[in-house]
């Protein structure tokens, strides 16, 4: 088994969920630690740490919403160890970055001995802790297009502690282009997989946009009950996260 930062693997091994005889550390492969920026956006190597994603000036300039989502991952100790590739390949429905990657229309580059292919993030999460990666594939890059004109916001709520898994998270991108306004929403911890919805918000007021957003995500909300809350609690918190993110992003556009 190849691994990046190894933060998730350590937990799964201790829980007796993961079994493997051999582990291959990818940290010494230079190309996998690179961030490049061109006219299309960012190409992020899988061994780039989560901490670099929140602090790198190229990421913050090209995709501030992605930087904000990576900033909210766990705590500084984890962010300094966990990798971008490991984070997304882990496939947990509660992860923070995928919510932003969904609305930014990011793509996962995966490679095996058979070659390389690109998988849209919106097709990457296929079921509970399952991704579209084949058994012989590994993530070799995450490609994030330059954030379009508009405003983005990431909101995350936890019930146990600040650094715990979220009960609900939402990344919202309000895109303003050519007289049309679109709202894109990425949902985390609110279904067995991260989910994406969008709708046309042209001509809507801020409250109308909030109401439309809550209606749009209603069918996507399918939370898993656990010690962090019941289905009803998480659904309600999910609506709050969406409302807060949409309202804040909408206000930024009005003030901008």
Short mmCIF file of C-alpha atoms in Angstrom, two decimals:
data_model
loop_
_atom_site.label_atom_id
_atom_site.label_comp_id
_atom_site.label_asym_id
_atom_site.label_seq_id
_atom_site.Cartn_x
_atom_site.Cartn_y
_atom_site.Cartn_z
CA UNK A 1 0.00 0.00 0.00
CA UNK A 2 1.35 3.41 -1.00
CA UNK A 3 0.69 6.29 1.37
CA UNK A 4 1.13 10.03 1.66
CA UNK A 5 1.09 11.68 5.06
CA UNK A 6 -0.15 8.51 6.74
CA UNK A 7 -2.49 10.25 9.20
CA UNK A 8 -5.57 8.26 8.15
CA UNK A 9 -3.63 4.99 7.84
CA UNK A 10 -2.46 5.23 11.44
CA UNK A 11 -6.04 5.57 12.66
CA UNK A 12 -7.34 2.72 10.52
CA UNK A 13 -4.53 0.40 11.59
CA UNK A 14 -5.24 1.08 15.27
CA UNK A 15 -8.93 0.46 14.72
CA UNK A 16 -8.22 -2.89 13.07
CA UNK A 17 -9.95 -1.78 9.86
CA UNK A 18 -6.90 -1.72 7.60
CA UNK A 19 -4.56 -4.64 6.99
CA UNK A 20 -1.43 -4.53 4.86
CA UNK A 21 1.99 -6.17 5.07
CA UNK A 22 3.99 -3.59 3.13
CA UNK A 23 3.78 0.19 2.97
CA UNK A 24 5.51 2.42 0.43
CA UNK A 25 6.25 6.00 1.52
CA UNK A 26 5.90 8.47 -1.37
CA UNK A 27 7.40 11.45 0.47
CA UNK A 28 10.84 11.27 -1.19
CA UNK A 29 9.60 11.52 -4.78
CA UNK A 30 10.30 15.19 -5.66
CA UNK A 31 7.77 15.68 -8.47
CA UNK A 32 4.93 14.62 -6.18
CA UNK A 33 5.67 17.56 -3.86
CA UNK A 34 5.32 20.31 -6.46
CA UNK A 35 2.71 23.04 -6.91
CA UNK A 36 2.60 24.65 -10.34
CA UNK A 37 0.45 27.52 -11.60
CA UNK A 38 -0.32 28.36 -15.21
CA UNK A 39 -3.10 30.08 -17.16
CA UNK A 40 -5.44 27.14 -16.49
CA UNK A 41 -4.97 27.08 -12.74
CA UNK A 42 -3.14 24.93 -10.20
CA UNK A 43 -1.59 21.50 -10.51
CA UNK A 44 -0.93 20.11 -7.04
CA UNK A 45 1.23 17.07 -6.38
CA UNK A 46 -0.27 14.44 -4.07
CA UNK A 47 2.52 14.82 -1.50
CA UNK A 48 1.94 18.55 -1.03
CA UNK A 49 0.92 19.00 2.59
CA UNK A 50 -2.45 20.38 3.58
CA UNK A 51 -0.58 23.15 5.41
CA UNK A 52 1.07 24.31 2.16
CA UNK A 53 -2.34 24.49 0.50
CA UNK A 54 -3.58 26.94 3.10
CA UNK A 55 -0.45 29.11 3.13
CA UNK A 56 1.02 29.03 -0.40
CA UNK A 57 0.50 32.44 -2.04
CA UNK A 58 -0.16 30.87 -5.45
CA UNK A 59 -3.00 28.79 -4.03
CA UNK A 60 -4.45 31.74 -2.13
CA UNK A 61 -4.33 33.93 -5.23
CA UNK A 62 -5.61 31.38 -7.76
CA UNK A 63 -8.14 29.59 -5.57
CA UNK A 64 -8.89 31.32 -2.26
CA UNK A 65 -11.85 29.00 -1.59
CA UNK A 66 -9.59 25.95 -1.78
CA UNK A 67 -7.08 27.59 0.56
CA UNK A 68 -9.90 28.34 3.03
CA UNK A 69 -11.14 24.73 3.00
CA UNK A 70 -7.65 23.31 3.52
CA UNK A 71 -7.17 25.77 6.40
CA UNK A 72 -10.04 24.11 8.28
CA UNK A 73 -8.66 20.56 8.17
CA UNK A 74 -8.28 19.21 11.72
CA UNK A 75 -5.42 21.08 13.46
CA UNK A 76 -1.94 22.43 12.56
CA UNK A 77 -0.18 19.19 13.54
CA UNK A 78 -2.35 17.16 11.16
CA UNK A 79 -2.16 19.80 8.40
CA UNK A 80 1.63 19.72 8.53
CA UNK A 81 1.63 15.94 8.02
CA UNK A 82 -1.43 15.08 5.92
CA UNK A 83 -1.06 15.22 2.15
CA UNK A 84 -3.38 16.47 -0.55
CA UNK A 85 -3.40 13.12 -2.35
CA UNK A 86 -3.89 11.09 0.81
CA UNK A 87 -6.68 13.35 1.95
CA UNK A 88 -8.80 12.89 -1.14
CA UNK A 89 -7.88 9.24 -1.80
CA UNK A 90 -9.04 8.39 1.74
CA UNK A 91 -12.55 9.08 0.45
CA UNK A 92 -14.15 9.95 3.78
CA UNK A 93 -17.47 11.74 3.41
CA UNK A 94 -16.58 14.23 6.16
CA UNK A 95 -13.43 15.65 4.58
CA UNK A 96 -13.25 19.43 4.21
CA UNK A 97 -11.29 20.03 0.93
CA UNK A 98 -13.58 18.02 -1.39
CA UNK A 99 -16.44 20.45 -0.74
CA UNK A 100 -14.39 23.24 -2.30
CA UNK A 101 -12.92 21.04 -5.03
CA UNK A 102 -16.45 20.10 -6.11
CA UNK A 103 -17.57 23.68 -6.71
CA UNK A 104 -14.23 24.60 -8.30
CA UNK A 105 -14.66 21.77 -10.84
CA UNK A 106 -11.33 20.19 -9.94
CA UNK A 107 -9.94 17.04 -11.57
CA UNK A 108 -7.99 14.14 -10.09
CA UNK A 109 -5.11 12.74 -12.10
CA UNK A 110 -4.60 9.03 -11.46
CA UNK A 111 -1.85 6.80 -12.81
CA UNK A 112 -1.03 3.10 -13.01
CA UNK A 113 1.18 0.90 -15.17
CA UNK A 114 -1.59 1.11 -17.78
CA UNK A 115 -1.30 4.90 -18.12
CA UNK A 116 -2.80 8.11 -16.77
CA UNK A 117 -6.39 9.29 -16.67
CA UNK A 118 -8.26 12.29 -15.28
CA UNK A 119 -11.32 11.91 -13.08
CA UNK A 120 -13.60 14.90 -12.37
CA UNK A 121 -13.96 15.34 -8.61
CA UNK A 122 -17.72 15.27 -9.10
CA UNK A 123 -17.32 11.65 -10.28
CA UNK A 124 -14.54 10.66 -7.88
CA UNK A 125 -16.58 9.74 -4.79
CA UNK A 126 -18.73 6.77 -5.70
CA UNK A 127 -19.96 5.36 -2.38
CA UNK A 128 -19.33 5.32 1.36
CA UNK A 129 -15.52 5.63 1.69
CA UNK A 130 -15.12 4.42 -1.88
CA UNK A 131 -13.56 6.36 -4.73
CA UNK A 132 -13.25 5.85 -8.47
CA UNK A 133 -9.59 4.86 -8.12
CA UNK A 134 -8.81 1.37 -9.42
CA UNK A 135 -6.84 -0.97 -7.12
CA UNK A 136 -3.65 -0.42 -9.13
CA UNK A 137 -3.97 3.38 -9.36
CA UNK A 138 -2.65 6.22 -7.26
CA UNK A 139 -3.34 9.94 -7.27
CA UNK A 140 -0.55 11.82 -9.07
CA UNK A 141 -2.05 15.33 -9.12
CA UNK A 142 -5.06 17.42 -8.21
CA UNK A 143 -5.85 20.03 -10.85
CA UNK A 144 -7.81 23.06 -9.68
CA UNK A 145 -8.98 25.59 -12.29
CA UNK A 146 -8.52 29.25 -11.48
CA UNK A 147 -11.43 30.36 -9.32
CA UNK A 148 -13.96 32.19 -11.49
CA UNK A 149 -15.07 35.75 -10.87
CA UNK A 150 -17.40 35.90 -7.91
CA UNK A 151 -17.20 35.09 -4.22
CA UNK A 152 -16.60 31.93 -2.22
CA UNK A 153 -17.11 30.87 1.37
CA UNK A 154 -16.44 27.73 3.41
CA UNK A 155 -18.44 27.01 6.58
CA UNK A 156 -17.96 24.08 8.94
CA UNK A 157 -19.77 23.11 12.14
CA UNK A 158 -18.76 20.47 14.70
CA UNK A 159 -20.65 19.29 17.76
CA UNK A 160 -17.91 17.73 19.91
CA UNK A 161 -14.78 19.85 19.56
CA UNK A 162 -13.38 22.43 17.17
CA UNK A 163 -10.89 19.98 15.64
CA UNK A 164 -13.27 17.03 15.42
CA UNK A 165 -14.97 15.74 12.30
CA UNK A 166 -17.71 18.15 11.21
CA UNK A 167 -21.42 17.49 11.55
CA UNK A 168 -21.93 19.64 8.49
CA UNK A 169 -19.81 21.65 6.10
CA UNK A 170 -20.54 23.67 3.00
CA UNK A 171 -18.41 25.35 0.37
CA UNK A 172 -20.28 27.94 -1.66
CA UNK A 173 -19.12 29.68 -4.81
CA UNK A 174 -21.26 32.44 -6.27
CA UNK A 175 -20.11 32.92 -9.86
CA UNK A 176 -20.81 36.23 -11.58
CA UNK A 177 -20.29 36.03 -15.33
CA UNK A 178 -21.79 37.83 -18.31
CA UNK A 179 -24.83 39.07 -16.41
CA UNK A 180 -25.60 35.58 -15.09
CA UNK A 181 -25.19 34.54 -11.48
CA UNK A 182 -24.76 30.89 -10.51
CA UNK A 183 -24.56 29.40 -7.03
CA UNK A 184 -22.50 26.23 -6.60
CA UNK A 185 -22.63 24.30 -3.33
CA UNK A 186 -20.38 21.49 -2.08
CA UNK A 187 -21.64 19.51 0.92
CA UNK A 188 -19.52 17.56 3.40
CA UNK A 189 -20.53 15.19 6.23
CA UNK A 190 -24.16 15.36 5.11
CA UNK A 191 -24.37 12.20 2.96
CA UNK A 192 -22.34 9.01 2.41
CA UNK A 193 -20.26 10.96 -0.14
CA UNK A 194 -19.46 14.66 -0.62
CA UNK A 195 -22.18 16.14 -2.82
CA UNK A 196 -22.52 19.02 -5.27
CA UNK A 197 -25.57 21.03 -6.30
CA UNK A 198 -25.93 24.27 -8.26
CA UNK A 199 -28.65 26.61 -9.46
CA UNK A 200 -29.19 29.79 -11.46
CA UNK A 201 -29.50 32.75 -9.10
CA UNK A 202 -29.69 35.52 -11.69
CA UNK A 203 -31.90 38.37 -10.48
CA UNK A 204 -32.42 36.97 -6.98
CA UNK A 205 -32.11 38.98 -3.77
CA UNK A 206 -29.91 37.72 -0.96
CA UNK A 207 -32.82 36.14 0.90
CA UNK A 208 -34.21 34.62 -2.28
CA UNK A 209 -30.78 33.12 -2.98
CA UNK A 210 -30.63 31.64 0.54
CA UNK A 211 -34.13 30.17 0.19
CA UNK A 212 -33.27 28.72 -3.22
CA UNK A 213 -30.03 27.23 -1.87
CA UNK A 214 -31.78 25.48 1.01
CA UNK A 215 -34.39 24.10 -1.38
CA UNK A 216 -31.70 22.96 -3.81
CA UNK A 217 -29.75 20.93 -1.22
CA UNK A 218 -32.78 19.34 0.40
CA UNK A 219 -32.68 16.13 -1.66
CA UNK A 220 -28.89 15.91 -1.31
CA UNK A 221 -29.02 15.80 2.50
CA UNK A 222 -28.71 12.18 3.65
CA UNK A 223 -26.61 12.31 6.84
CA UNK A 224 -25.30 9.31 8.73
CA UNK A 225 -26.21 9.36 12.46
CA UNK A 226 -23.39 8.87 14.96
CA UNK A 227 -22.13 10.24 18.29
CA UNK A 228 -21.95 13.69 16.70
CA UNK A 229 -25.67 13.92 16.07
CA UNK A 230 -28.86 12.39 14.77
CA UNK A 231 -30.09 12.57 11.19
CA UNK A 232 -32.50 15.37 12.11
CA UNK A 233 -29.79 17.34 13.91
CA UNK A 234 -27.32 17.06 11.02
CA UNK A 235 -29.94 17.96 8.43
CA UNK A 236 -30.80 21.09 10.38
CA UNK A 237 -27.13 22.00 10.84
CA UNK A 238 -26.55 21.40 7.14
CA UNK A 239 -29.22 23.93 6.27
CA UNK A 240 -27.60 26.41 8.65
CA UNK A 241 -24.18 25.87 7.09
CA UNK A 242 -25.57 26.39 3.60
CA UNK A 243 -27.47 29.51 4.64
CA UNK A 244 -24.46 31.04 6.38
CA UNK A 245 -22.13 30.30 3.46
CA UNK A 246 -24.52 31.61 0.79
CA UNK A 247 -25.43 34.72 2.76
CA UNK A 248 -21.78 35.54 3.45
CA UNK A 249 -20.63 34.97 -0.14
CA UNK A 250 -23.57 37.00 -1.45
CA UNK A 251 -22.71 39.87 0.88
CA UNK A 252 -19.10 39.85 -0.31
CA UNK A 253 -20.29 40.35 -3.87
CA UNK A 254 -22.59 43.19 -2.86
CA UNK A 255 -19.81 44.88 -0.91
CA UNK A 256 -17.23 44.27 -3.61
#
